[in-house]
XYZ file of C-alpha atoms in Angstrom:
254
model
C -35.967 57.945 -72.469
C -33.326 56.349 -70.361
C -34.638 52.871 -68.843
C -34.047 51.731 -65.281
C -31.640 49.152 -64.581
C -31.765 45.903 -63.191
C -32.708 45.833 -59.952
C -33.653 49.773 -59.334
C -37.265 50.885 -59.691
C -39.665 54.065 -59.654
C -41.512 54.354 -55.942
C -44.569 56.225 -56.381
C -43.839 57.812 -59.520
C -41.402 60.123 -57.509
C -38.219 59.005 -59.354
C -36.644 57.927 -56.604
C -34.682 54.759 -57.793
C -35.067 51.827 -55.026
C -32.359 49.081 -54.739
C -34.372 45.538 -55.084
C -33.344 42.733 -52.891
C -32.835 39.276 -53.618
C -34.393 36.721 -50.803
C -32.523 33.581 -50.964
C -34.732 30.674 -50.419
C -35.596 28.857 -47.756
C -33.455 25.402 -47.390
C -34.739 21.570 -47.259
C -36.343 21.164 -43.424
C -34.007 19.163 -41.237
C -34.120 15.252 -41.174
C -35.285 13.553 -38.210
C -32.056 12.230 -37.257
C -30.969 15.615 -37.034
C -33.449 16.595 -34.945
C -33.004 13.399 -32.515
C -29.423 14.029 -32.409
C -30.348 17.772 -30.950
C -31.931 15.958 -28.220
C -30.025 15.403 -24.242
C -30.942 11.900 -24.652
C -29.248 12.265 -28.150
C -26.151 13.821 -26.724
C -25.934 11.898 -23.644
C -25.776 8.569 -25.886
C -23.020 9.891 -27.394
C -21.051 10.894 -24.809
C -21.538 7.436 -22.960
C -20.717 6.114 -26.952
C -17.318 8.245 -26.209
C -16.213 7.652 -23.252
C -16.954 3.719 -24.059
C -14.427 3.956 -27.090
C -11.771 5.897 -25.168
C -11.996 2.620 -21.937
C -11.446 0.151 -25.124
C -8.777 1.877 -26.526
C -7.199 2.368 -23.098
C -7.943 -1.127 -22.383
C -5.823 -1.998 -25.474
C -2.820 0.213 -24.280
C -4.007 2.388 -27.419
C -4.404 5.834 -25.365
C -3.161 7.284 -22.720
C -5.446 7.523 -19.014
C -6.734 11.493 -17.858
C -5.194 12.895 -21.127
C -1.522 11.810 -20.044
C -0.448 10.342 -23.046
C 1.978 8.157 -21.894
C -0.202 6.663 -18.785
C -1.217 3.652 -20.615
C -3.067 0.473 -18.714
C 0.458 -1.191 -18.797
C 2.528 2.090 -17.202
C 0.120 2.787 -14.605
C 0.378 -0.793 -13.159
C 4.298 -0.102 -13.259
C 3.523 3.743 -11.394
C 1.659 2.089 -9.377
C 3.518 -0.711 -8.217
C 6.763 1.706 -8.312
C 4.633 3.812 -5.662
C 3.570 1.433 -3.846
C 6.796 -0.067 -3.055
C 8.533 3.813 -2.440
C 5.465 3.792 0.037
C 6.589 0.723 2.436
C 10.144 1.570 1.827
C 9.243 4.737 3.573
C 6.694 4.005 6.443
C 9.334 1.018 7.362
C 11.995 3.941 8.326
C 9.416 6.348 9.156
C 6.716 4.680 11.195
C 7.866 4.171 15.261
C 8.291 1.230 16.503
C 7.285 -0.029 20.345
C 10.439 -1.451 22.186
C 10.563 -4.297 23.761
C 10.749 -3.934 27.954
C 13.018 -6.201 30.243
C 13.947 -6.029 33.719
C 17.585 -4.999 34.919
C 19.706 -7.830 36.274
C 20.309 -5.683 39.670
C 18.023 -3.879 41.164
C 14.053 -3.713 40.130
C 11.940 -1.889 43.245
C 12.732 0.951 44.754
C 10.786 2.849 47.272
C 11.003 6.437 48.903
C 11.270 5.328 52.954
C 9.858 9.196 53.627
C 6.764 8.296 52.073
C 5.863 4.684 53.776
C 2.660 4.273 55.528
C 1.638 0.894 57.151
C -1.735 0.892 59.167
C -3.580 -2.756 60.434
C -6.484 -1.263 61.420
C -7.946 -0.823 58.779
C -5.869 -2.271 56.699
C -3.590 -0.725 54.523
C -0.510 0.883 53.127
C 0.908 3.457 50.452
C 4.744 4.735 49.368
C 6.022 5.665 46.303
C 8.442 4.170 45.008
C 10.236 3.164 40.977
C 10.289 -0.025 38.834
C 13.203 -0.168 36.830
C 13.213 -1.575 33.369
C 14.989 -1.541 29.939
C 13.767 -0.331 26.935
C 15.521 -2.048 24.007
C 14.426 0.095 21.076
C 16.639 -2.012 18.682
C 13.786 -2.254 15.673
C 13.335 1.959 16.079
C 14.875 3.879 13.285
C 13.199 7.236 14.846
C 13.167 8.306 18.811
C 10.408 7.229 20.516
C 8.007 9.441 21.908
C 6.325 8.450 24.405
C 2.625 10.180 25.239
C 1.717 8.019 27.656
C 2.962 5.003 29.443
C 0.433 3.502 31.984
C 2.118 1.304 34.341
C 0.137 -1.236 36.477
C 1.501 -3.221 39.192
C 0.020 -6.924 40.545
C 0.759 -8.599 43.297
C 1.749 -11.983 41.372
C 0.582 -14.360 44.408
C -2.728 -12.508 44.985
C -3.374 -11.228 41.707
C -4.291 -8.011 43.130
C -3.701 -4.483 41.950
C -1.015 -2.687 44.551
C 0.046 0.110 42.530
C -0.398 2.566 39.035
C 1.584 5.118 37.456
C 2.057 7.322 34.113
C 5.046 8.101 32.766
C 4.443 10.504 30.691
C 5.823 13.163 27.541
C 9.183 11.344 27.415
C 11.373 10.526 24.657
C 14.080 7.241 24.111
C 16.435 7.908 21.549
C 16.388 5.026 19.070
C 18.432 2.344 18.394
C 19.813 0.647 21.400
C 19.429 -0.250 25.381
C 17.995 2.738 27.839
C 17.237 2.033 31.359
C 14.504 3.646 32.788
C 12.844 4.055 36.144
C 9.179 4.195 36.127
C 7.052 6.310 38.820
C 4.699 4.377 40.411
C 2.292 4.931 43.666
C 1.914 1.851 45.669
C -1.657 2.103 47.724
C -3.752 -1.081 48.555
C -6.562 -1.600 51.090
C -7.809 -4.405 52.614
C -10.907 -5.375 55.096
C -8.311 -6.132 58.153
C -4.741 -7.833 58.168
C -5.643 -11.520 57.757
C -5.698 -10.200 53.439
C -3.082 -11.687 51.799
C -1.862 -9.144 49.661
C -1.589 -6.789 52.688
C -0.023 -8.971 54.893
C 2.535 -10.273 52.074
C 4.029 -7.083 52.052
C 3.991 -6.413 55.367
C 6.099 -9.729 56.062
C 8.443 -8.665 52.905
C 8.756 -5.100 54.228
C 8.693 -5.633 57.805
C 11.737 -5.614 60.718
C 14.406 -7.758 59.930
C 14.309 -9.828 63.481
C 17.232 -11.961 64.512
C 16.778 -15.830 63.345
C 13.909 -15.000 60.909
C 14.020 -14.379 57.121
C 11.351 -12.042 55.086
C 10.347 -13.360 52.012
C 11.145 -12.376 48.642
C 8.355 -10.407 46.708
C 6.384 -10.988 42.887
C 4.919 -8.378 41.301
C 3.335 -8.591 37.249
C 4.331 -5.151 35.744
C 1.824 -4.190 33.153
C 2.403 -1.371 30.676
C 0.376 0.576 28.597
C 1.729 2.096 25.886
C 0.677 5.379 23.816
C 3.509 6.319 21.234
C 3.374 9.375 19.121
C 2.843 8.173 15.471
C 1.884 4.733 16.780
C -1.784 3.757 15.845
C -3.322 1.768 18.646
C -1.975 1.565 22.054
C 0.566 -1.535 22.562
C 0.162 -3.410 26.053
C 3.061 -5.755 27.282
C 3.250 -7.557 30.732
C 6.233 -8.785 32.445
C 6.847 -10.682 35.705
C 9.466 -9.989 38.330
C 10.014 -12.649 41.300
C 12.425 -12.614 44.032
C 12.117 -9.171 44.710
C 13.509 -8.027 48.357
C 11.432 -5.144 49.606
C 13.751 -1.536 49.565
C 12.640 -0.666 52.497
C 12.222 -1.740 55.966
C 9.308 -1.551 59.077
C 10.736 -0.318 61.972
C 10.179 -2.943 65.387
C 6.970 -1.107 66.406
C 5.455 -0.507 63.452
C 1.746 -1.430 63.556
């Protein structure tokens, strides 16, 4: 009678041979520190463990900064400073410059006659006229754009405000001197004609009588100025004395 083999048996006495397995045994239960280490607060530890090693060694110039090799503590101060200087080499060409503002040696005020209004009772008067200035936009490597320029006119012996105006959406080219002739609407009132400021212009403005001499006028030109590119808005005043008035009263006016 044949015998079975090694690892085959007889099921039931049916003679069915059945393959026997072989259960491999159970391993040694894990050590606490292997548990602990399964843990977040485990893992967490360790990655605060890591990413203190990697600041020492980059600390030490011994690694590289946001896995770029070469970017150790010593190269980034020289990017950095590198950049840093490319940056004010480039905003000193780039960034626009306000100009500096002068009056012309000739002529300063000018006034349209058509528009000239002169009343005493009550008080008043209105024109339009131009105040003529130079724009020296020397320090400008760029043109000079010009959003808004608010112009505000004083009378310099009164201190009172006579006249406003916005030039506006223009451009200087840069470099150099450019004259310019700024828009301005003259309109003051006054309680009756003993007010200074009205009658200062009306004795600079009025007939030119035989014998008699008008005086000069002083106004304090204030502008405003909002350039394109240009944070904050510059303001610069200047004074201009000796003015003659442009225009002149006829010998019944008010």
């Amino acid at each position: 009678m044949k015998k079975p083999l090694l690892g085959e048996g007889n099921v039931g006495g049916t003679g069915e041979n059945v393959e026997l397995v072989t259960v491999p045994a159970l391993g040694a239960e894990w050590s606490k520190n292997e548990l602990y280490s399964q843990t977040r607060r485990a893992k967490q530890e360790a990655r605060r463990e890591k990413r203190g090693k990697m600041w020492r060694e980059w600390n030490r110039d011994q690694r590289g900064c946001c896995g770029v090799g070469w970017m150790t503590k010593r190269m980034l101060v020289v990017v950095t400073f590198a950049f840093l200087a490319a940056l004010g080499v480039t905003l000193y060409f780039v960034i626009p410059r306000a100009p500096n503002f002068s009056f012309p040696s000739d002529t300063v005020f000018l006034a349209d006659e058509s528009t000239v209004g002169f009343s005493r009772t009550p008080a008043n008067f209105s024109f339009t006229g131009d105040i003529r200035m130079i724009a020296d936009a020397s320090n400008s490597w760029l043109p000079v754009h010009f959003n808004h320029l608010e112009i505000t006119v004083l009378d310099m012996n009164t201190n009172k405000k006579i006249g406003t105006g916005n030039w506006k959406d223009k451009t200087i080219g840069r470099k150099g001197l450019h004259y310019l002739s700024l828009p301005v609407d003259f309109s003051y009132s006054a309680v009756n004609a003993t007010d200074s400021t009205w009658s200062g212009m009306y004795n600079a403005c009025g007939h030119r009588w035989t014998g008699t001499e008008r005086p000069d006028l002083s106004f304090r030109v204030t502008l405003k100025m909002n350039i394109r590119g240009l944070v904050g808005k510059p303001t610069v005043s200047r004074l201009a004395t000796d003015l003659e008035c442009p225009f002149e009263l006829p010998s019944n006016s008010v």
